[in-house]
PDB file of C-alpha atoms in Angstrom:
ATOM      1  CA  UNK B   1      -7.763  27.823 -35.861  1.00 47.00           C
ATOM      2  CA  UNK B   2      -4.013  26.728 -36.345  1.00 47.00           C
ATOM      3  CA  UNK B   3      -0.997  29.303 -36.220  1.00 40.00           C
ATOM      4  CA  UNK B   4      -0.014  30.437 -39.688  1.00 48.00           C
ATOM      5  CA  UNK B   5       2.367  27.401 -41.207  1.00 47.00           C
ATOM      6  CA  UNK B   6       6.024  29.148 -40.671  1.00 54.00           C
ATOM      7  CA  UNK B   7       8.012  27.753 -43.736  1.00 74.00           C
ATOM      8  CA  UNK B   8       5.855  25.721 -46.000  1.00 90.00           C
ATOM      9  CA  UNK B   9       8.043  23.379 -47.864  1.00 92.00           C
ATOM     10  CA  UNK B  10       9.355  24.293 -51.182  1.00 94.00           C
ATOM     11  CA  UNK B  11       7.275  23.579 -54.185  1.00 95.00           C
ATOM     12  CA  UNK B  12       8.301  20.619 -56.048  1.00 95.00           C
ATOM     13  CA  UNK B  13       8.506  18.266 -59.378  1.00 96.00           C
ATOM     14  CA  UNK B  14       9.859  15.573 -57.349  1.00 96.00           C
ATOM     15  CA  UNK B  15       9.026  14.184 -54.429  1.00 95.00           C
ATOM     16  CA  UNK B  16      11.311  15.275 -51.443  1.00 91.00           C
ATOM     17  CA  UNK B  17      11.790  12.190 -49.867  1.00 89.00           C
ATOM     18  CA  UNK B  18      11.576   8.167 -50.706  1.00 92.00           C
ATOM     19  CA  UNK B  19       9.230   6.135 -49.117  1.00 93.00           C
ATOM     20  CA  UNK B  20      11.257   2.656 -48.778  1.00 86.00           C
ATOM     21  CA  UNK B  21       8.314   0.200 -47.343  1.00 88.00           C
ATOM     22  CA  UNK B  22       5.040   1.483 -48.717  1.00 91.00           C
ATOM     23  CA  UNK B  23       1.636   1.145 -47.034  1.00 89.00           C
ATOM     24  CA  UNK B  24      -0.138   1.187 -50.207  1.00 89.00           C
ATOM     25  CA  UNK B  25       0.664   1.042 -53.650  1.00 94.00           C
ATOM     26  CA  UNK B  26      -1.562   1.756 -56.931  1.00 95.00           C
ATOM     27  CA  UNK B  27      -1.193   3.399 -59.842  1.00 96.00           C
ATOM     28  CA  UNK B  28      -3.053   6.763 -61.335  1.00 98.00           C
ATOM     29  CA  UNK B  29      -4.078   6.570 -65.322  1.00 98.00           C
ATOM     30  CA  UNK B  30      -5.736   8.521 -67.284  1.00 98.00           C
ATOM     31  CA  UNK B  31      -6.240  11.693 -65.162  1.00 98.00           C
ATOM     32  CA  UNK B  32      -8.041  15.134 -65.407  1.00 98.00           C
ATOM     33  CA  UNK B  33      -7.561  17.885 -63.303  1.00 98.00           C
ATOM     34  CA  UNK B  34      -9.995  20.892 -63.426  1.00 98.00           C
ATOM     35  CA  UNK B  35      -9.247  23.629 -60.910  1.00 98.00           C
ATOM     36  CA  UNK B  36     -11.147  26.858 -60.036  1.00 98.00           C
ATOM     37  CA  UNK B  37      -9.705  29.553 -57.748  1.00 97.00           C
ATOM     38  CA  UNK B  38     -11.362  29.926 -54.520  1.00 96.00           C
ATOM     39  CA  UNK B  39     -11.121  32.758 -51.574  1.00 94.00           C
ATOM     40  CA  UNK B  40      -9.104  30.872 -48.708  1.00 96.00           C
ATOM     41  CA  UNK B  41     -11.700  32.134 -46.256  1.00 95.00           C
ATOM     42  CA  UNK B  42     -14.806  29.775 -47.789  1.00 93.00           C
ATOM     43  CA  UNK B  43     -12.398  26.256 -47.641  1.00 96.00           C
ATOM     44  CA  UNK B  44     -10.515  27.315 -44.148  1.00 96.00           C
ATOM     45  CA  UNK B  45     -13.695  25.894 -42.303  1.00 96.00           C
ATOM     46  CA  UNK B  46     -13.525  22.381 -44.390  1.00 96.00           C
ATOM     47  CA  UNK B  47     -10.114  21.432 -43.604  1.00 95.00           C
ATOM     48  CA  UNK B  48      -8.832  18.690 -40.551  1.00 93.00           C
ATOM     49  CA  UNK B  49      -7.703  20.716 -37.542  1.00 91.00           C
ATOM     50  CA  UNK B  50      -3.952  21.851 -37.618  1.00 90.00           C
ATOM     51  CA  UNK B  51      -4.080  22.856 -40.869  1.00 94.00           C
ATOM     52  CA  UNK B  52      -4.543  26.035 -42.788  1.00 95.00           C
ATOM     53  CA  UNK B  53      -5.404  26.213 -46.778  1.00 97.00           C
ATOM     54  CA  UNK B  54      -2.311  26.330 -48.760  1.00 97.00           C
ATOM     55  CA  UNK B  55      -2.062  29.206 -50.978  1.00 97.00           C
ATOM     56  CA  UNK B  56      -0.137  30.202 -54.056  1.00 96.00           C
ATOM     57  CA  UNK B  57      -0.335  34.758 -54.611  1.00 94.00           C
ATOM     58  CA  UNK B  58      -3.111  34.295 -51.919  1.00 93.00           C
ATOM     59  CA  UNK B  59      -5.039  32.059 -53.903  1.00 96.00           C
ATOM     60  CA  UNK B  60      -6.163  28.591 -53.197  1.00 98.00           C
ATOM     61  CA  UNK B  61      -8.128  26.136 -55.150  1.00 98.00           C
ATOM     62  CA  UNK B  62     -10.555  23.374 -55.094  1.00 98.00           C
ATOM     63  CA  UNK B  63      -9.698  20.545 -57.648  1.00 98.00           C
ATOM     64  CA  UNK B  64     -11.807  17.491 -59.618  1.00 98.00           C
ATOM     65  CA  UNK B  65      -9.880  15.254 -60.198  1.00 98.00           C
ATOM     66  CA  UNK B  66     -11.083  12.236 -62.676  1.00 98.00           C
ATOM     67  CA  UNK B  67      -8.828   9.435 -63.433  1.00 98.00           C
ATOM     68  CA  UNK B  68      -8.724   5.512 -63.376  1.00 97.00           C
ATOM     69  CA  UNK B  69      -7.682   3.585 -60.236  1.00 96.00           C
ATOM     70  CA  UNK B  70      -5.339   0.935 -60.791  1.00 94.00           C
ATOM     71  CA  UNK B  71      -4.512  -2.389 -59.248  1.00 89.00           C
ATOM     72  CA  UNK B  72      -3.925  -0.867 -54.955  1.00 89.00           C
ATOM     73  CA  UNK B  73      -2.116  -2.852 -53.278  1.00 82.00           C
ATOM     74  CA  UNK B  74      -1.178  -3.803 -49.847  1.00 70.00           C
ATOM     75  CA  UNK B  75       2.876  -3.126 -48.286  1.00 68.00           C
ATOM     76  CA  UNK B  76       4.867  -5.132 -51.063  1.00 69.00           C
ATOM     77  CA  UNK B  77       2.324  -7.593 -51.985  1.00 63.00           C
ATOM     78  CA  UNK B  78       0.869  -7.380 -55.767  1.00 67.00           C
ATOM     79  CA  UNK B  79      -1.895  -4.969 -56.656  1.00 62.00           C
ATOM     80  CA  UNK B  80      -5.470  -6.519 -56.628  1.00 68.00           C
ATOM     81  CA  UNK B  81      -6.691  -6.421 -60.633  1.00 71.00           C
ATOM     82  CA  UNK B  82     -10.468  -7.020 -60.179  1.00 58.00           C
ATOM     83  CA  UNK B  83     -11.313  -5.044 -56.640  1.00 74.00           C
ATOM     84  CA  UNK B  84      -8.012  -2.464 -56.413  1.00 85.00           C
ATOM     85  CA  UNK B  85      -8.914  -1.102 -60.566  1.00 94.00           C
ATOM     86  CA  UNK B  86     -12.005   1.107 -60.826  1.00 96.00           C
ATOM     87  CA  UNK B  87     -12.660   4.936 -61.888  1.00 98.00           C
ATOM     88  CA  UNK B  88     -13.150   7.510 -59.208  1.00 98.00           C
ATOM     89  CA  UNK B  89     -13.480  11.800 -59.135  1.00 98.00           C
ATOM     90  CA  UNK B  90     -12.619  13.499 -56.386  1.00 98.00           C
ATOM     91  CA  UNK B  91     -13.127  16.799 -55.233  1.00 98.00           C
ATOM     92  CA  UNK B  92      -9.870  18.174 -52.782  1.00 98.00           C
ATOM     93  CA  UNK B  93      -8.514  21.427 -51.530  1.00 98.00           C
ATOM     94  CA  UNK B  94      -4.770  22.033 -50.902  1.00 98.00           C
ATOM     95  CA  UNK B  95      -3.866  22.973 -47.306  1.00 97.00           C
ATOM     96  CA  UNK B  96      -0.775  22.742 -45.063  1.00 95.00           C
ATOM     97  CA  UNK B  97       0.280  22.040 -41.761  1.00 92.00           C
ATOM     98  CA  UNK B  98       2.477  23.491 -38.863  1.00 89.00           C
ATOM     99  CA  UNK B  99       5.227  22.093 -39.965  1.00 90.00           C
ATOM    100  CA  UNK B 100       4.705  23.487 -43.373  1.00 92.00           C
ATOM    101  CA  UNK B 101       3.864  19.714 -45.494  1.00 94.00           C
ATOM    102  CA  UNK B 102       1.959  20.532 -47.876  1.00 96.00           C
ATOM    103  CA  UNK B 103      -0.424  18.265 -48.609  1.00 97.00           C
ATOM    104  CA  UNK B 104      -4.441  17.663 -50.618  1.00 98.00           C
ATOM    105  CA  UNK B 105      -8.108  17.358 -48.723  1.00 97.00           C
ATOM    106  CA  UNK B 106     -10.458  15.059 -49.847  1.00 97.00           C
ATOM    107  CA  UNK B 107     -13.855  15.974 -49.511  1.00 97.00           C
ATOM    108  CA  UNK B 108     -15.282  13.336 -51.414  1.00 97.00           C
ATOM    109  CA  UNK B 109     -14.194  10.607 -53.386  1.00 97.00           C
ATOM    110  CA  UNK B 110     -16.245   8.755 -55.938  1.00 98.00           C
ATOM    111  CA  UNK B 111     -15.662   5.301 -56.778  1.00 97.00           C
ATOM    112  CA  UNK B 112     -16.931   2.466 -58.791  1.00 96.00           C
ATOM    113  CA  UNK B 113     -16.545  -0.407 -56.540  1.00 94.00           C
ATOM    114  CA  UNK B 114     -18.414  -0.825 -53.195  1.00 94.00           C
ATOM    115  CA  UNK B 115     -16.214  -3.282 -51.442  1.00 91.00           C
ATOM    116  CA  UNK B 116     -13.026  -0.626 -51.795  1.00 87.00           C
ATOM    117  CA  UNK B 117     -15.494   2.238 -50.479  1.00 94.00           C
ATOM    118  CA  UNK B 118     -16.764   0.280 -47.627  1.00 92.00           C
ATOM    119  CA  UNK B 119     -13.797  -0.725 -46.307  1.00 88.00           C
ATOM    120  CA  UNK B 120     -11.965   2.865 -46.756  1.00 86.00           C
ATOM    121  CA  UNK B 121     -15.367   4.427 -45.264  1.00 90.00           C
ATOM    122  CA  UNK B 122     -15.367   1.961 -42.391  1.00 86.00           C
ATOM    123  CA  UNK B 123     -11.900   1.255 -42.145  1.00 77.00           C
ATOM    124  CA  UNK B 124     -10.166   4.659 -42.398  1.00 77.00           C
ATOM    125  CA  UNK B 125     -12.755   7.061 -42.177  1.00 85.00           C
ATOM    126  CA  UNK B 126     -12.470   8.297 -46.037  1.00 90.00           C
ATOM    127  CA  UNK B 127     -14.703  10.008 -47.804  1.00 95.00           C
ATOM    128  CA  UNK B 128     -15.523   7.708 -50.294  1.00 96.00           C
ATOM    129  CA  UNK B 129     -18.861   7.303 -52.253  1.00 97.00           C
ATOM    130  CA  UNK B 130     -20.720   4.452 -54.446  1.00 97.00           C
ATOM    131  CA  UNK B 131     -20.939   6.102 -57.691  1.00 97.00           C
ATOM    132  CA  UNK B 132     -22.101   4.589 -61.581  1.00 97.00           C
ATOM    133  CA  UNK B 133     -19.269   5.317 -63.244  1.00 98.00           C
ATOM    134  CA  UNK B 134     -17.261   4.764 -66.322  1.00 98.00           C
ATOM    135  CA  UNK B 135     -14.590   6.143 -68.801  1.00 98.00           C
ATOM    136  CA  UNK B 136     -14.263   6.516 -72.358  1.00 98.00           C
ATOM    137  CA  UNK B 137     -11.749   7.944 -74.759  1.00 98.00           C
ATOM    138  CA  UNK B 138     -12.484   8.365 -78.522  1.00 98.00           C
ATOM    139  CA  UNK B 139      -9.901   9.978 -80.612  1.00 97.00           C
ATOM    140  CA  UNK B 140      -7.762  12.731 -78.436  1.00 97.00           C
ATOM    141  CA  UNK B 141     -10.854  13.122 -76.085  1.00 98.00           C
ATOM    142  CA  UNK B 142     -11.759  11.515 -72.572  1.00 98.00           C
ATOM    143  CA  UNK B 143     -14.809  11.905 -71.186  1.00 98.00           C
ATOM    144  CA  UNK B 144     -15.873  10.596 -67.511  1.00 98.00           C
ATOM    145  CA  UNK B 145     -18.906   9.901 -66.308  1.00 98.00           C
ATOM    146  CA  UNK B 146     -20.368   9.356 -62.291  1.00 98.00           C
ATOM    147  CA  UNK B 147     -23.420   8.982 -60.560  1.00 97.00           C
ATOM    148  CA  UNK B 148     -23.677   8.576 -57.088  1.00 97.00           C
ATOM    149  CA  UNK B 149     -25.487   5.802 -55.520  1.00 96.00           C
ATOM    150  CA  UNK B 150     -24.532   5.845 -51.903  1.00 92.00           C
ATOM    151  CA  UNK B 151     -24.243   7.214 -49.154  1.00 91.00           C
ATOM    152  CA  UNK B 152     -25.696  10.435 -50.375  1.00 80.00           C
ATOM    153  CA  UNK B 153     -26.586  12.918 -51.903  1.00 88.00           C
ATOM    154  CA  UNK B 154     -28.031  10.175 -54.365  1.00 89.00           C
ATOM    155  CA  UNK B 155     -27.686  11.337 -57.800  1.00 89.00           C
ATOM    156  CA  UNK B 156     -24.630  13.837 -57.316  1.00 96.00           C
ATOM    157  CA  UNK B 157     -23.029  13.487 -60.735  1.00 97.00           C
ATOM    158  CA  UNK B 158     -20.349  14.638 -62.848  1.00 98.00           C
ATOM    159  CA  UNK B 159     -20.137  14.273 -66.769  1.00 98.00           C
ATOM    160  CA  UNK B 160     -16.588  15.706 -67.933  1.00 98.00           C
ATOM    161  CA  UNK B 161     -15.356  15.634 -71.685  1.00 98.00           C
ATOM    162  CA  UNK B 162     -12.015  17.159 -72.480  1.00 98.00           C
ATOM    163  CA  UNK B 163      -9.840  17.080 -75.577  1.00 98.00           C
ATOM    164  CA  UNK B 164      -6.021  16.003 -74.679  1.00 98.00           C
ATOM    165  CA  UNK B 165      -3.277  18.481 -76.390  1.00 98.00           C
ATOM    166  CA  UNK B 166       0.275  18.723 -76.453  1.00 98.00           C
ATOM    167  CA  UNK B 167       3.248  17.537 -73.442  1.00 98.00           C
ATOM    168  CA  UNK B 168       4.146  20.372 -71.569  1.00 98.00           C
ATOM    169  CA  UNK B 169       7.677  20.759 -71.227  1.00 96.00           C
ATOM    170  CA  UNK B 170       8.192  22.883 -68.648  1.00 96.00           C
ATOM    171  CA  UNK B 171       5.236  23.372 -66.169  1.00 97.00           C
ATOM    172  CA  UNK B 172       4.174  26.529 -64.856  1.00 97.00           C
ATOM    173  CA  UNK B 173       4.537  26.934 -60.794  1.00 97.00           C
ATOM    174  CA  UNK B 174       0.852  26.902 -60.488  1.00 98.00           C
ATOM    175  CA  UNK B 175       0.892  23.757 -62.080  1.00 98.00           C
ATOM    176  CA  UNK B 176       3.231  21.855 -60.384  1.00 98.00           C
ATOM    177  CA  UNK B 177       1.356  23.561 -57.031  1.00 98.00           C
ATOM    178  CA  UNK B 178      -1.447  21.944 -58.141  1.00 98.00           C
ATOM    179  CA  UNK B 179      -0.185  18.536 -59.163  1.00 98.00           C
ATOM    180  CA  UNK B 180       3.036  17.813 -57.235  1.00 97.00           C
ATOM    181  CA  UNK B 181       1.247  17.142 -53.427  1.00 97.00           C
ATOM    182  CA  UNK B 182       3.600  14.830 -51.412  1.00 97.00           C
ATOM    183  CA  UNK B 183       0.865  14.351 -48.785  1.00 96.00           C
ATOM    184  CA  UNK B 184      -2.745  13.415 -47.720  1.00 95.00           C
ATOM    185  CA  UNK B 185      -4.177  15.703 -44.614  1.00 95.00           C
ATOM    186  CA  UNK B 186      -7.133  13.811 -42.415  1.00 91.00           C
ATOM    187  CA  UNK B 187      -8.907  12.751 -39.976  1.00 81.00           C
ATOM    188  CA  UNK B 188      -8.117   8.829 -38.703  1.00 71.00           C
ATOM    189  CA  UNK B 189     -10.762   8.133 -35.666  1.00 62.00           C
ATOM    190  CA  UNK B 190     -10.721  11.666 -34.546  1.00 67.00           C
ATOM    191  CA  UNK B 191      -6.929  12.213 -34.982  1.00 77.00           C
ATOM    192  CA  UNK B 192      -5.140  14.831 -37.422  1.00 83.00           C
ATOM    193  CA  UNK B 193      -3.113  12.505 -39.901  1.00 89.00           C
ATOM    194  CA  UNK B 194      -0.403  13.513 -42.460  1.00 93.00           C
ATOM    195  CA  UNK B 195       0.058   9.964 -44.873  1.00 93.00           C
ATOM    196  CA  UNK B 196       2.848  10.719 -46.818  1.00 95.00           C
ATOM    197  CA  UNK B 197       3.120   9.521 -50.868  1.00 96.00           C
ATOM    198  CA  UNK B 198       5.621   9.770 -53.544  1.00 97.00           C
ATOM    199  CA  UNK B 199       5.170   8.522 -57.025  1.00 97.00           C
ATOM    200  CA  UNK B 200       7.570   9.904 -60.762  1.00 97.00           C
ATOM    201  CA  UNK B 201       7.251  13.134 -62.034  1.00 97.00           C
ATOM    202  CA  UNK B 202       4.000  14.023 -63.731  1.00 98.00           C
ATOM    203  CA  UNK B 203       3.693  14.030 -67.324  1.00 98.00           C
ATOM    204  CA  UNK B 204       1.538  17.113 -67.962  1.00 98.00           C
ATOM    205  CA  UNK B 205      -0.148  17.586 -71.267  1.00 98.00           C
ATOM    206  CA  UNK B 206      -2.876  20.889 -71.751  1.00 98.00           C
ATOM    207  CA  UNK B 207      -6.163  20.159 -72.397  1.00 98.00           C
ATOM    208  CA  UNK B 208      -9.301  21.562 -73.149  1.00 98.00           C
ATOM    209  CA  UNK B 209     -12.722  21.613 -72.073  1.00 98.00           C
ATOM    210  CA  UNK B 210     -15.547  20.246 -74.297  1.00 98.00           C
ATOM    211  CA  UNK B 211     -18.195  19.819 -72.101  1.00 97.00           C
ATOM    212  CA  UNK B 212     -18.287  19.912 -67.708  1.00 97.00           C
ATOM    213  CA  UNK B 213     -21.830  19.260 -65.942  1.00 97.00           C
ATOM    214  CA  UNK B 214     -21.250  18.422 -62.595  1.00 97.00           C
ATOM    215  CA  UNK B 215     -22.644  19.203 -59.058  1.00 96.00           C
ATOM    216  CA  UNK B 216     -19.524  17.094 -57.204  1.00 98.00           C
ATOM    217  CA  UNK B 217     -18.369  20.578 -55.776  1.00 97.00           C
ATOM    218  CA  UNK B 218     -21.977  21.987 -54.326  1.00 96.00           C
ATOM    219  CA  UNK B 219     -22.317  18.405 -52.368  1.00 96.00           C
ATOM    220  CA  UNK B 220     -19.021  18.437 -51.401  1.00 96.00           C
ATOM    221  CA  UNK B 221     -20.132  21.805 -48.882  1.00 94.00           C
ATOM    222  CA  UNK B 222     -18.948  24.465 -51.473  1.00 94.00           C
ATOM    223  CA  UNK B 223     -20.795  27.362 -53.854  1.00 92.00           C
ATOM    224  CA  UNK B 224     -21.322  25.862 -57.121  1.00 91.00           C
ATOM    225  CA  UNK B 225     -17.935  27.181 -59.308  1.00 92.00           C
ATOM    226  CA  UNK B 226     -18.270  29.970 -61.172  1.00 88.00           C
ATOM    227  CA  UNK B 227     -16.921  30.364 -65.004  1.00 93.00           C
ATOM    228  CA  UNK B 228     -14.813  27.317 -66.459  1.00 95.00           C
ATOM    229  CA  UNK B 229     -11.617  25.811 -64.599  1.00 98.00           C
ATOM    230  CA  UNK B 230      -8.750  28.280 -64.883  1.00 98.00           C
ATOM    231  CA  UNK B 231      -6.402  25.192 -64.671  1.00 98.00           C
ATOM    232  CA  UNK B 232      -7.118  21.818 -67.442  1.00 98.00           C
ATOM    233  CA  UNK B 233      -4.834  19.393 -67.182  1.00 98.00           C
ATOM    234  CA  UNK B 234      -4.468  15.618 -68.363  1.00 98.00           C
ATOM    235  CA  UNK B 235      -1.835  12.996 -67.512  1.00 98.00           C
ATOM    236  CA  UNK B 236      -0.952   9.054 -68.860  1.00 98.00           C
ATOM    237  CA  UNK B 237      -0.613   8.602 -65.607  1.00 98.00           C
ATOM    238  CA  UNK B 238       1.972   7.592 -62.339  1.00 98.00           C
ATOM    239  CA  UNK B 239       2.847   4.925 -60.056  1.00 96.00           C
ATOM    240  CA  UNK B 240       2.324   5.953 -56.579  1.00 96.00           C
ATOM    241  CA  UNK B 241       3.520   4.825 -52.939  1.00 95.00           C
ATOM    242  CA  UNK B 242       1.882   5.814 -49.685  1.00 94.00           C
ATOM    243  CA  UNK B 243       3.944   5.840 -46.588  1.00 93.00           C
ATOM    244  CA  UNK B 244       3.368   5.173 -42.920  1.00 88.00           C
ATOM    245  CA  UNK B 245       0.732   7.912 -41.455  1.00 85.00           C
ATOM    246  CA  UNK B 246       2.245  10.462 -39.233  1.00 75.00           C
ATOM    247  CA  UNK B 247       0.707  12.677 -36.094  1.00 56.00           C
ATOM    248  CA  UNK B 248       0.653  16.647 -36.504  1.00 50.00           C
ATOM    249  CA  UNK B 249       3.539  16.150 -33.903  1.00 44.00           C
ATOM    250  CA  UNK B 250       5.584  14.652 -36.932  1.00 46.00           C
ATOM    251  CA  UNK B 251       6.040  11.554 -34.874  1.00 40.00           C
ATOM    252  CA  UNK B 252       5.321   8.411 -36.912  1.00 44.00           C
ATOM    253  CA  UNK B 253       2.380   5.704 -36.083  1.00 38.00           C
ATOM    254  CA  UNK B 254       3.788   2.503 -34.064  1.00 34.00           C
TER     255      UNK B 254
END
């Protein structure tokens, strides 16, 4: 178990920092986030050594997160249309480091297209999962749909429906904790990582819940949520830019 993270960084809109020469680049549409509260105790035992969960009133949260992938790209080279643009879910907890980044966990991530998942499985050691999946909008609703093919559990799905409402002007600190994450906490070939992203300020809207069936969470290693989401959001969407990865150290990758 880590010490206790000393100063976590501020909560943010904006990212703190610019990331001049990207690692990756892609873009975020069309995104969902459902969020349930969750004791700190049950996710502290899912989360990459040196890191603790991350906590807002002593609360912390597991997120699932639907949305379209768009066009990922390599340094400064052009996204990839066909291969880098597919729909995905992902289920993530918040946590934070010694150095107090804050930063998201991805337990699993469910994508559309196997050659991306395969080489981010094999390659980098993410979570990522075959999955059937599509999206749909009709009217002011969006409704995702996934089913997982491979590795496992085979058939873990998620069907999520929700009805997009007004902009929020000024978002609440909870939701900008939940939303405005500056950083990616993992594993790399048995090493703690922090990869570092920036991307604009979210444009938040509320949203409502018309129908959520999904069993992402239980085979991601957690109880089953209980109640509806305290949290719906939906964005249009952000450009985003991933940086070079760092150690726990803070001392950047050659």
């Amino acid at each position: 178990m880590p010490p206790p993270p000393g100063f976590p960084e501020p909560i943010t809109a904006d990212p703190p920092k610019p990331i001049a020469r990207p690692l990756l680049t892609q873009s975020w549409l069309d995104l969902t986030f459902l969020h349930w509260a969750v004791d700190p105790a049950d996710v502290a035992p899912l989360l990459p050594p040196g890191t603790v969960p991350d906590t807002l009133d002593g609360v912390t949260y597991v997120g699932l997160v639907a949305f379209r992938m768009h066009r990922v790209g390599w340094l400064r080279l052009p996204g990839i249309p066909y291969l880098g643009t597919f729909p995905e879910t992902n289920v993530r907890l918040y946590s934070v480091d010694e150095h107090g980044r804050r930063g998201v966990v991805f337990l699993s991530l469910d994508a559309s297209r196997l050659l991306p998942v395969t080489v981010a499985r094999v390659g980098f050691r993410m979570p990522y999962l075959w999955s059937r999946m599509a999206i749909r909008h009709s009217g002011d609703t969006v409704t995702y749909t996934s089913s997982r093919r491979w590795p496992g559990p085979r058939g873990a799905h998620s069907r999520i429906t929700v009805r997009v409402g007004e902009r929020i002007g000024e978002p609440t600190e909870l939701e900008h904790f939940l939303t405005a994450r500056w950083g990616l906490h993992g594993a790399f070939f048995g090493r703690s990582m922090y990869l570092p992203n920036t991307h604009p300020r979210w444009s938040l809207h509320r949203a409502e819940v018309v129908e959520c069936e999904e069993d992402l969470v239980r085979a991601a290693g957690l109880p089953k949520p209980v109640g509806g989401p305290v949290s719906v959001l939906y964005s249009p969407g952000v450009p985003a830019r991933f940086g070079r990865p760092a150690r726990p150290a803070g001392i950047r990758t050659p």
